[in-house]
Every structure is written in structure tokens, then in C-alpha cells.
GROMACS .gro file of C-alpha atoms in nm:
model
  174
    1MET     CA    1  25.468 -12.659   6.301
    2SER     CA    2  25.279 -12.608   5.975
    3VAL     CA    3  25.286 -12.901   5.716
    4PHE     CA    4  25.197 -12.718   5.334
    5PHE     CA    5  25.136 -12.902   5.024
    6TYR     CA    6  25.212 -12.641   4.754
    7GLY     CA    7  25.191 -12.729   4.385
    8CYS     CA    8  25.035 -12.775   4.042
    9ILE     CA    9  24.831 -13.039   3.936
   10THR     CA   10  24.643 -13.083   3.601
   11LEU     CA   11  24.257 -13.048   3.559
   12ASP     CA   12  24.236 -13.431   3.586
   13GLY     CA   13  24.438 -13.433   3.910
   14TYR     CA   14  24.785 -13.515   3.810
   15LEU     CA   15  25.137 -13.410   3.908
   16ALA     CA   16  25.297 -13.536   3.619
   17ASP     CA   17  25.259 -13.743   3.323
   18LYS     CA   18  25.279 -14.124   3.315
   19ASN     CA   19  25.686 -14.106   3.259
   20HIS     CA   20  25.704 -13.845   3.568
   21GLY     CA   21  25.726 -13.550   3.271
   22LEU     CA   22  25.621 -13.185   3.377
   23SER     CA   23  25.621 -13.056   3.000
   24TRP     CA   24  25.222 -12.989   3.045
   25LEU     CA   25  25.304 -12.751   3.320
   26HIS     CA   26  25.595 -12.553   3.146
   27GLU     CA   27  25.396 -12.509   2.855
   28THR     CA   28  25.130 -12.382   3.048
   29GLY     CA   29  25.262 -12.094   3.200
   30SER     CA   30  25.526 -11.944   3.458
   31PRO     CA   31  25.570 -11.982   3.830
   32GLU     CA   32  25.596 -11.603   3.780
   33GLU     CA   33  25.212 -11.536   3.715
   34ALA     CA   34  25.159 -11.715   4.088
   35ASP     CA   35  25.241 -11.620   4.447
   36TYR     CA   36  25.537 -11.822   4.476
   37ASP     CA   37  25.786 -11.580   4.628
   38ARG     CA   38  25.552 -11.491   4.894
   39PHE     CA   39  25.495 -11.876   4.998
   40TYR     CA   40  25.846 -11.920   4.955
   41SER     CA   41  25.986 -11.676   5.228
   42ALA     CA   42  25.770 -11.819   5.512
   43MET     CA   43  25.931 -12.189   5.453
   44ASP     CA   44  26.175 -12.308   5.660
   45VAL     CA   45  26.252 -12.645   5.519
   46ALA     CA   46  26.129 -12.819   5.191
   47ILE     CA   47  26.080 -13.196   5.161
   48MET     CA   48  26.069 -13.390   4.828
   49GLY     CA   49  26.108 -13.743   4.662
   50LYS     CA   50  26.373 -13.849   4.433
   51ARG     CA   51  26.168 -13.858   4.162
   52THR     CA   52  26.076 -13.460   4.224
   53PHE     CA   53  26.448 -13.383   4.302
   54GLU     CA   54  26.557 -13.537   3.953
   55GLU     CA   55  26.324 -13.275   3.758
   56ILE     CA   56  26.505 -13.000   3.978
   57ALA     CA   57  26.871 -13.141   3.941
   58ARG     CA   58  26.850 -13.091   3.558
   59LEU     CA   59  26.830 -12.722   3.592
   60GLU     CA   60  27.117 -12.541   3.529
   61ASP     CA   61  27.180 -12.413   3.912
   62ALA     CA   62  26.948 -12.641   4.111
   63ALA     CA   63  27.047 -12.513   4.441
   64SER     CA   64  26.947 -12.181   4.367
   65ILE     CA   65  26.619 -12.247   4.322
   66TYR     CA   66  26.565 -12.316   4.699
   67PRO     CA   67  26.809 -12.119   4.859
   68THR     CA   68  26.682 -12.038   5.217
   69THR     CA   69  26.524 -12.350   5.293
   70LYS     CA   70  26.709 -12.659   5.453
   71ASN     CA   71  26.613 -12.940   5.182
   72TYR     CA   72  26.559 -13.267   5.208
   73VAL     CA   73  26.540 -13.564   4.948
   74PHE     CA   74  26.384 -13.868   5.042
   75THR     CA   75  26.603 -14.157   4.874
   76HIS     CA   76  26.796 -14.449   4.905
   77SER     CA   77  27.091 -14.266   4.788
   78SER     CA   78  27.364 -14.170   5.069
   79SER     CA   79  27.436 -13.853   4.851
   80LEU     CA   80  27.322 -13.606   4.620
   81PRO     CA   81  27.489 -13.472   4.265
   82GLN     CA   82  27.316 -13.092   4.381
   83LYS     CA   83  27.475 -12.922   4.669
   84GLY     CA   84  27.201 -12.802   4.914
   85PHE     CA   85  26.990 -13.118   4.901
   86ILE     CA   86  27.020 -13.331   5.203
   87PRO     CA   87  26.929 -13.672   5.143
   88VAL     CA   88  26.705 -13.890   5.402
   89SER     CA   89  26.536 -14.193   5.405
   90GLY     CA   90  26.273 -14.380   5.640
   91ASP     CA   91  25.921 -14.286   5.732
   92ALA     CA   92  25.835 -13.965   5.609
   93ALA     CA   93  25.591 -13.866   5.890
   94GLU     CA   94  25.850 -13.960   6.166
   95PHE     CA   95  26.117 -13.746   5.993
   96VAL     CA   96  25.849 -13.460   5.967
   97LYS     CA   97  25.781 -13.476   6.334
   98LYS     CA   98  26.140 -13.489   6.442
   99LEU     CA   99  26.160 -13.147   6.275
  100GLY     CA  100  26.065 -12.960   6.559
  101PRO     CA  101  25.715 -12.732   6.631
  102ASP     CA  102  25.856 -12.407   6.509
  103LYS     CA  103  25.879 -12.520   6.124
  104ASN     CA  104  25.671 -12.437   5.848
  105ILE     CA  105  25.779 -12.770   5.603
  106TRP     CA  106  25.686 -12.739   5.238
  107ILE     CA  107  25.608 -13.087   5.086
  108ILE     CA  108  25.732 -13.051   4.710
  109GLY     CA  109  25.615 -13.287   4.471
  110GLY     CA  110  25.538 -13.646   4.503
  111ASN     CA  111  25.218 -13.840   4.669
  112THR     CA  112  25.467 -14.046   4.831
  113ILE     CA  113  25.581 -13.804   5.073
  114LEU     CA  114  25.246 -13.637   5.103
  115ALA     CA  115  25.018 -13.928   5.139
  116PRO     CA  116  25.176 -14.077   5.464
  117LEU     CA  117  25.163 -13.727   5.621
  118LEU     CA  118  24.758 -13.691   5.484
  119GLU     CA  119  24.697 -14.082   5.649
  120ARG     CA  120  24.843 -13.930   5.989
  121ASP     CA  121  24.623 -13.614   5.967
  122MET     CA  122  24.976 -13.413   5.968
  123VAL     CA  123  24.919 -13.158   5.694
  124ASP     CA  124  24.782 -12.811   5.775
  125HIS     CA  125  24.716 -12.646   5.436
  126LEU     CA  126  24.710 -12.764   5.085
  127ILE     CA  127  24.758 -12.475   4.796
  128VAL     CA  128  24.664 -12.620   4.476
  129GLN     CA  129  24.726 -12.443   4.148
  130VAL     CA  130  24.517 -12.602   3.888
  131ALA     CA  131  24.619 -12.595   3.535
  132PRO     CA  132  24.358 -12.594   3.234
  133VAL     CA  133  24.548 -12.960   3.099
  134LEU     CA  134  24.378 -13.265   3.082
  135LEU     CA  135  24.628 -13.554   3.055
  136GLY     CA  136  24.390 -13.869   3.082
  137GLU     CA  137  24.647 -14.037   3.288
  138GLY     CA  138  24.973 -13.955   3.492
  139ILE     CA  139  25.078 -13.941   3.871
  140PRO     CA  140  24.811 -13.846   4.096
  141LEU     CA  141  24.818 -13.612   4.364
  142PHE     CA  142  24.658 -13.779   4.618
  143THR     CA  143  24.725 -14.135   4.669
  144GLN     CA  144  24.642 -14.184   5.049
  145LYS     CA  145  24.455 -14.456   5.220
  146GLU     CA  146  24.063 -14.456   5.179
  147GLY     CA  147  23.906 -14.252   5.455
  148THR     CA  148  23.739 -13.892   5.495
  149MET     CA  149  23.954 -13.574   5.511
  150ARG     CA  150  23.797 -13.238   5.535
  151PHE     CA  151  23.984 -12.907   5.446
  152ARG     CA  152  23.823 -12.586   5.448
  153LEU     CA  153  23.842 -12.361   5.155
  154ASP     CA  154  24.032 -12.019   5.242
  155GLU     CA  155  24.039 -11.857   4.922
  156VAL     CA  156  24.076 -11.889   4.524
  157ARG     CA  157  24.296 -11.676   4.334
  158ARG     CA  158  24.380 -11.671   3.970
  159TYR     CA  159  24.729 -11.623   3.804
  160GLY     CA  160  24.697 -11.647   3.424
  161GLN     CA  161  24.588 -11.957   3.325
  162PHE     CA  162  24.601 -12.108   3.664
  163ALA     CA  163  24.346 -12.122   3.941
  164GLU     CA  164  24.501 -12.130   4.303
  165LEU     CA  165  24.276 -12.310   4.586
  166ILE     CA  166  24.376 -12.243   4.949
  167TYR     CA  167  24.275 -12.489   5.181
  168SER     CA  168  24.310 -12.557   5.563
  169ARG     CA  169  24.254 -12.790   5.768
  170ASN     CA  170  23.912 -12.809   5.864
  171ALA     CA  171  23.957 -12.921   6.235
  172PRO     CA  172  24.263 -12.907   6.442
  173ARG     CA  173  24.471 -13.218   6.551
  174GLY     CA  174  24.381 -13.402   6.807
   0.00000   0.00000   0.00000
């Protein structure tokens, strides 16, 4: 199993503005400028939180965005208004462990899913696009508990106005 975070942040480290909005991202460029298709084609599972799902659900055909992955949404709801998304609840790290050793798992958006996985040393790759935007406040990418975690920089790419930083776990899991 490999667990990936793939997403975009502002220069000051925010995933979204203080109201969970992404207009700063949409105004900066488009996903077509990045290597998203190649990344997505290697994923088996996508996991997101409810707020990330709500942003996706606003789109006209949300199910078409993630057509080949099994898509889980951490929520307290027992059903979701969009086809192709499965509601789940509980501990994110325990849920990921149960997905099996042969899956590539993409953590989308929210730090509420990413933080517990980082705390348990379960994130293998961080692929972070950085947009040339400063928000000053918002929803930060990293909120895990204090503790040093090291990753190795594997590659830096440029896509239009975005810098993409590709990191891997510095040391194998024990």
C-alpha cells in the first residue's frame, strides 16, 4: 500500500481560505497545467473529508471527476447526494489500514484526514503544488501533532504558475 497526498496550497501553506473556499486556486490556473492525469491513473482509492466532498459536489457532474477510483468520504451522514462516493466514518488511519496492501490511496484535501495518517507515519508521498498566492489566513495543510517527520525531495516541476514539489518518506516504516 502506498498513501499519497496530492494537492495544491498557497505560498503560506493554506489548502483553502477561512471559509473553505477555493476561488484563489481557480483564479490562478487550471489542473490541466499539472500532471494530474498521470497521477490519477495510478490511484485505486480516493479518500476525502466532507468539506472537500461538498466542494466537489457543487460541480455539474461530480462523479465524472473520479471515475476509476473507489471514492470514500469521511462524514457523519449515512448517504451522499452524489453517485460514486461512499460515506464512511471512524478513525481514518484504521480505515486506510483495512484497504489492503496492494492499493494506491490518494488523500484529497482536508487536513482532518491527512493529520492522523501523518501522526501514525502512514504517508508515503507528498505531492504538493504551490500557487503564487498569499491568503494570510485559512485552512492549513498540516495540523498534525508536534513531532519531526522527514521526507526526501525527489523532484521539482513547474506547471504554469505552480511549483510542484514531490516528496517521499525519508525512511521506510518500521
